[in-house]
Short mmCIF file of C-alpha atoms in Angstrom, two decimals:
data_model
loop_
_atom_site.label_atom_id
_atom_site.label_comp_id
_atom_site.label_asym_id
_atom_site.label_seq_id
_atom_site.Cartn_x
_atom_site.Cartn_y
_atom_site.Cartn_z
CA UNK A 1 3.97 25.01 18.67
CA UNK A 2 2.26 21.55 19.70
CA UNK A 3 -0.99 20.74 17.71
CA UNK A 4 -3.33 18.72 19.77
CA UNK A 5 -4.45 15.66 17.99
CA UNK A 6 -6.66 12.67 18.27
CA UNK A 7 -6.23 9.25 17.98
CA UNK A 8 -7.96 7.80 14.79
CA UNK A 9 -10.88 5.90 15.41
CA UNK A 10 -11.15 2.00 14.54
CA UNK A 11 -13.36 3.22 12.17
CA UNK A 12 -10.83 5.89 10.60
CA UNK A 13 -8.10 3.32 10.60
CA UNK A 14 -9.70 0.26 8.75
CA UNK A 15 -10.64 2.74 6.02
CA UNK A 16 -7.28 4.41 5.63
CA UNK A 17 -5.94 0.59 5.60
CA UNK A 18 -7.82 0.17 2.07
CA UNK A 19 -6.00 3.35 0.58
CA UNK A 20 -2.93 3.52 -1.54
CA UNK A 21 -0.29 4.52 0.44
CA UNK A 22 2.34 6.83 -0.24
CA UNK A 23 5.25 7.62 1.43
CA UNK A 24 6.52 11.40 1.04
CA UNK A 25 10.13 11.57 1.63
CA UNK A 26 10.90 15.15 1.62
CA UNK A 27 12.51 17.77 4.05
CA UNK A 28 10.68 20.61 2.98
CA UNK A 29 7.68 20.88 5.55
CA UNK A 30 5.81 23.28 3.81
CA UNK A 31 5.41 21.18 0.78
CA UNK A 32 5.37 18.09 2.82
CA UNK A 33 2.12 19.63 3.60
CA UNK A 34 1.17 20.85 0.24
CA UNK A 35 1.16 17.00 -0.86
CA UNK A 36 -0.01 15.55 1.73
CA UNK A 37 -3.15 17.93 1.41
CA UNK A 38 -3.56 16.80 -2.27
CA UNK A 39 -2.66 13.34 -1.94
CA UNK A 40 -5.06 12.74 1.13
CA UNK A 41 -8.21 14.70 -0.85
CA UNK A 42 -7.29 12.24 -3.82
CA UNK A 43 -7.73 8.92 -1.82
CA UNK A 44 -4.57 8.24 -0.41
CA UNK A 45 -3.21 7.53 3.02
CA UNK A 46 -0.12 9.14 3.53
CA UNK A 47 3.23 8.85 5.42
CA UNK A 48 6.24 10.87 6.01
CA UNK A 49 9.89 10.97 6.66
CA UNK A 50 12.15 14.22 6.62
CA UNK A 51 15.50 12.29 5.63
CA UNK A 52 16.41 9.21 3.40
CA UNK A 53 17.37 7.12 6.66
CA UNK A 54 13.84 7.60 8.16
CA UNK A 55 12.83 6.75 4.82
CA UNK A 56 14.11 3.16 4.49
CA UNK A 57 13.25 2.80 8.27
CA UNK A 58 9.92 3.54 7.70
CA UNK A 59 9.79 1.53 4.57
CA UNK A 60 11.04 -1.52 6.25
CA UNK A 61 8.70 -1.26 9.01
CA UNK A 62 5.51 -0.59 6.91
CA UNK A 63 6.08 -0.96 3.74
CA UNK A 64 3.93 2.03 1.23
CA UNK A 65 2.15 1.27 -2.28
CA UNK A 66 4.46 4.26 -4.15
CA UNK A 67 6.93 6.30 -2.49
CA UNK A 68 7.29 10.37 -3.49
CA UNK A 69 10.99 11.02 -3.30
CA UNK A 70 13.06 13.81 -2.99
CA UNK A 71 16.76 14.23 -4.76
CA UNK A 72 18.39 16.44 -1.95
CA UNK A 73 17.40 14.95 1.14
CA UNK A 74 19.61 15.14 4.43
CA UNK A 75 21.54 12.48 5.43
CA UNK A 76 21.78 10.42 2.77
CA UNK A 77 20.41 12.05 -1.05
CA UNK A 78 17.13 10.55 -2.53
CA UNK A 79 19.55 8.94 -5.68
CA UNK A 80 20.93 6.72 -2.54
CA UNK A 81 17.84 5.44 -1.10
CA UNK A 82 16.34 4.50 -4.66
CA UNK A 83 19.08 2.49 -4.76
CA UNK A 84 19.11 0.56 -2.07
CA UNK A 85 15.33 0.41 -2.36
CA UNK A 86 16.44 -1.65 -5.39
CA UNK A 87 18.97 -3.74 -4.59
CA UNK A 88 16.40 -5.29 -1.75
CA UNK A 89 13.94 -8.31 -2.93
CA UNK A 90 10.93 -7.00 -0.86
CA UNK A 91 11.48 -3.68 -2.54
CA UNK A 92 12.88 -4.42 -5.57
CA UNK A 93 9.65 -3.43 -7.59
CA UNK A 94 8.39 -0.44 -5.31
CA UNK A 95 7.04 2.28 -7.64
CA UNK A 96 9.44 5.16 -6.70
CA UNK A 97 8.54 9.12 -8.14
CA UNK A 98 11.65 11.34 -7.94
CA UNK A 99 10.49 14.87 -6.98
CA UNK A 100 13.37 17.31 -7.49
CA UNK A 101 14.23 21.13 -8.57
CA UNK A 102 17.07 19.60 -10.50
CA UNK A 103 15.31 19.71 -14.20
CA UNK A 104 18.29 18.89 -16.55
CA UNK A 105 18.28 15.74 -19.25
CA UNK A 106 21.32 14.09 -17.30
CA UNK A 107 20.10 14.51 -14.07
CA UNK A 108 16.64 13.04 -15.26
CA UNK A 109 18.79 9.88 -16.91
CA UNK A 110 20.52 9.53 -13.42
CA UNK A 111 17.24 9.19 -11.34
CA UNK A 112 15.54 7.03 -14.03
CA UNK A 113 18.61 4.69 -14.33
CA UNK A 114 19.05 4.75 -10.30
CA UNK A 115 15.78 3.15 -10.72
CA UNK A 116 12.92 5.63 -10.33
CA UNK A 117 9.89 5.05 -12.47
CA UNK A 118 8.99 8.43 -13.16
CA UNK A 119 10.91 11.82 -12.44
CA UNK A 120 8.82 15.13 -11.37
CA UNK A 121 10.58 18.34 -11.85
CA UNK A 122 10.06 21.14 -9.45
CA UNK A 123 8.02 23.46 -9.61
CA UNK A 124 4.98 21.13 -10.34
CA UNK A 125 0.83 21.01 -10.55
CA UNK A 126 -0.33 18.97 -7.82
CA UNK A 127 -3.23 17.77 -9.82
CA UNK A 128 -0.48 16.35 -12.43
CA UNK A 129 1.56 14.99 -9.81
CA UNK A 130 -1.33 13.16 -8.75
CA UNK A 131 -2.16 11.92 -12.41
CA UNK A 132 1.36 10.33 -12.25
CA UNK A 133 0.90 8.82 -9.25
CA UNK A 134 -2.68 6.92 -10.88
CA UNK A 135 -0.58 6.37 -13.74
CA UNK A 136 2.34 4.44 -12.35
CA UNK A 137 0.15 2.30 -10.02
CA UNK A 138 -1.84 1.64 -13.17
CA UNK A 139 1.38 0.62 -14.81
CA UNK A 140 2.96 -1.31 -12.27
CA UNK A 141 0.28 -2.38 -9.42
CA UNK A 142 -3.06 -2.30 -11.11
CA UNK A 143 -4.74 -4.05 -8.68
CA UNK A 144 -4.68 -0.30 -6.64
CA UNK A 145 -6.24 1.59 -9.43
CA UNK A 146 -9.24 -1.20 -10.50
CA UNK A 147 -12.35 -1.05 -9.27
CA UNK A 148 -12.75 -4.62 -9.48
CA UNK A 149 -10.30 -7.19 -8.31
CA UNK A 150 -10.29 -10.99 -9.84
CA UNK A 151 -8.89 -13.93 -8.80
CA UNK A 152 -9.33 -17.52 -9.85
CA UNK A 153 -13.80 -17.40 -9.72
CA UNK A 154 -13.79 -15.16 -7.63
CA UNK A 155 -14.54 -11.24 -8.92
CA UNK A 156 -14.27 -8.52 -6.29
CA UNK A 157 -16.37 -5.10 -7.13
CA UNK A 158 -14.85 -2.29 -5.13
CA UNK A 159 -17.02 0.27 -6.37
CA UNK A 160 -20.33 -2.03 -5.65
CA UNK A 161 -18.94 -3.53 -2.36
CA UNK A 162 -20.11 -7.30 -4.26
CA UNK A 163 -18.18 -10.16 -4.37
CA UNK A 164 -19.33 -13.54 -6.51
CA UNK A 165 -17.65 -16.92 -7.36
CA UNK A 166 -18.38 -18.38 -10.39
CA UNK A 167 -21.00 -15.94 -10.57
CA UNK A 168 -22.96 -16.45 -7.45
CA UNK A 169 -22.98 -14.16 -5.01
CA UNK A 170 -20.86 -14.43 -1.55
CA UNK A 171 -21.92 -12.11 1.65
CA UNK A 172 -19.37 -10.96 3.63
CA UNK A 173 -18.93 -8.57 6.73
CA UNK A 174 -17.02 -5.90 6.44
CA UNK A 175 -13.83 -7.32 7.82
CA UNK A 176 -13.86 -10.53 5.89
CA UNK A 177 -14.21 -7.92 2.44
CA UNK A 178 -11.47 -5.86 3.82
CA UNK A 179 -9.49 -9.33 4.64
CA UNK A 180 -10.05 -10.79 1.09
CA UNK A 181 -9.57 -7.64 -1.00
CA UNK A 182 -6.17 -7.44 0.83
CA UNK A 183 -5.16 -11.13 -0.22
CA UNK A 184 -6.81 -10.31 -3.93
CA UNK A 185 -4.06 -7.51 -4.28
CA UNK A 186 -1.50 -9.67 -3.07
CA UNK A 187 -2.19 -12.91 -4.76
CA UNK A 188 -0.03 -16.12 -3.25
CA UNK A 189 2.20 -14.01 -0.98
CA UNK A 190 1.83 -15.75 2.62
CA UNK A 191 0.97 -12.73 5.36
CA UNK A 192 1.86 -13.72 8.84
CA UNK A 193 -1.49 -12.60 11.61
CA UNK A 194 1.06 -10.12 12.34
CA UNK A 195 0.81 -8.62 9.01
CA UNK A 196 -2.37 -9.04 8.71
CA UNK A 197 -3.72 -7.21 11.92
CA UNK A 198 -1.69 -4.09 10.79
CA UNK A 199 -3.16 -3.72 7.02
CA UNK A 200 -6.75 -5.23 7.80
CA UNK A 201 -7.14 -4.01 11.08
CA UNK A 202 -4.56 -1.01 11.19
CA UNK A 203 -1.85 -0.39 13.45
CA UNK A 204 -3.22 1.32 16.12
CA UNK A 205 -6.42 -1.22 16.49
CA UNK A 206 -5.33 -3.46 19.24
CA UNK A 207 -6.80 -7.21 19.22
CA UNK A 208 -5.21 -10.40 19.61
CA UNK A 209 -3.61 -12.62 16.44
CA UNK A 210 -5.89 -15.17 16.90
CA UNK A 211 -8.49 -13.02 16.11
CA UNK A 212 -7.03 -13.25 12.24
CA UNK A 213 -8.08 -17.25 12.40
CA UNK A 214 -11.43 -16.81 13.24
CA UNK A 215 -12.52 -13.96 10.64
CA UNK A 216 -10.39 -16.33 7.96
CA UNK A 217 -12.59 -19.24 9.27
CA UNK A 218 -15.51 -16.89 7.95
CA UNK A 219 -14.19 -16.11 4.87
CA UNK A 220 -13.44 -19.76 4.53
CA UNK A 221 -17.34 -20.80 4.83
CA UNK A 222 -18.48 -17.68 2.85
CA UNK A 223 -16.35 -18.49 -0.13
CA UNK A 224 -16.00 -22.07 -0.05
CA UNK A 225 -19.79 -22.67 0.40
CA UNK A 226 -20.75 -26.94 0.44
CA UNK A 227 -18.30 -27.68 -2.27
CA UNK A 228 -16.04 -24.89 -3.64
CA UNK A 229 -12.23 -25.51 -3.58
CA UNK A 230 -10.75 -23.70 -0.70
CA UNK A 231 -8.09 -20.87 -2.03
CA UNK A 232 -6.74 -19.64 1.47
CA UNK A 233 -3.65 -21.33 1.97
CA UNK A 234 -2.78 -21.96 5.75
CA UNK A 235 0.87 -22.31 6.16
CA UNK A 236 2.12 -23.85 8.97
CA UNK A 237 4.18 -21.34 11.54
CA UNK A 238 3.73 -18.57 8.85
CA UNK A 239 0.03 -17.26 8.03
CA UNK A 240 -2.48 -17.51 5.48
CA UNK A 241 -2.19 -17.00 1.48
CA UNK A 242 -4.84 -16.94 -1.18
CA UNK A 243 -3.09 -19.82 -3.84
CA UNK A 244 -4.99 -21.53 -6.25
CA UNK A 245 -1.96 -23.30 -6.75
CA UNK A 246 -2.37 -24.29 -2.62
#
């Protein structure tokens, strides 16, 4: 049966592009559903693959904040992927949940050693599995469960919408916020305009790279004021970073 949908408006996609993301790797479509339901009505933007080759496709093309993973997957099992999900730098610390009917103490030790951070037996509560999910981002990427962000002077409120450096206030449009908040979770990691179009912007929101230079121009004056030192970091054929250090 084909559902008709729509596109997502810009609107739609530069809010989803502040969410958590998770990635559900599971073959099961009704319960691919069932979390995606729960997960989405808890705050998260959510992705899917059906196998554990889709899954590190998918996770090398857009990487997620916490990935939901299932032990008996086609193709290649869910014990596999965590692995190689490991033995990668860029993923080397992705918070992985194993999501499995297989209950027993060894199998638990095998996921957990594999390198899962927490291990979800099937049947399960939604509303705990999504407690888990706060809790491991807590644990191991806090910056997606604060409500405020810091970084240097500068203090982010993400409840409030308010941003100050060294306590006075800086006003910023929405896409400068949504610009900085994404460098304040990722502190000194360099994003190329690339990268930066598809988590500030979204993926589907077509406008040109150059585009990313003059909203970090904006920043730039909003932050920096007449004397502030300037944290964005341009480097040279690669993108922009937020370094103290720059």
């Amino acid at each position: 049966m084909n559902v008709a949908t729509t596109a997502p408006s810009r609107r739609d996609t530069q809010t989803s592009s502040l969410k958590p993301r998770v990635l559900i790797v599971e073959d099961e479509t009704a319960l691919v559903e069932l979390l995606r339901y729960n997960l989405e009505q808890a705050g998260f933007a959510v992705a899917v693959a059906y196998d554990g080759e889709e899954a590190l496709a998918s996770v090398q093309e857009d990487t997620p904040d916490l990935i939901l993973l299932d032990w008996m997957l086609p193709l290649m099992s869910g014990i596999e992927v965590c692995r190689q999900l490991r033995r990668q730098t860029s993923t080397a610390n992705l918070p992985i949940i194993m999501l499995t009917a297989r209950g027993e103490e060894g199998d638990r030790v095998r996921g957990l050693d594999a390198g899962a951070d927490d291990y979800v037996p099937k049947p399960f509560s939604p509303t705990e599995l999504v407690a888990r999910i706060r809790a491991v981002l807590r644990r191991i990427r806090p910056a997606l469960a604060d409500e405020a962000l810091s970084y240097a002077d500068i203090v982010m409120d993400l409840v409030a919408h308010r941003v100050t450096r060294g306590g006075k206030p800086v006003h910023l449009g929405p896409t400068e916020f949504r610009l900085l908040r994404h460098f304040m979770e990722h502190p000194g990691r360099v994003f190329s305009r690339e990268q930066l179009l598809d988590s500030v912007w979204g993926k589907d929101v077509y406008v040109e790279a150059r585009t990313v230079d003059v909203h970090i121009r904006r920043l730039r004056i909003a932050l920096n004021g007449d004397s502030d030192a300037d944290l964005i970091r341009t480097v040279r054929a690669a993108g922009y970073a937020l370094d103290a250090q720059g």
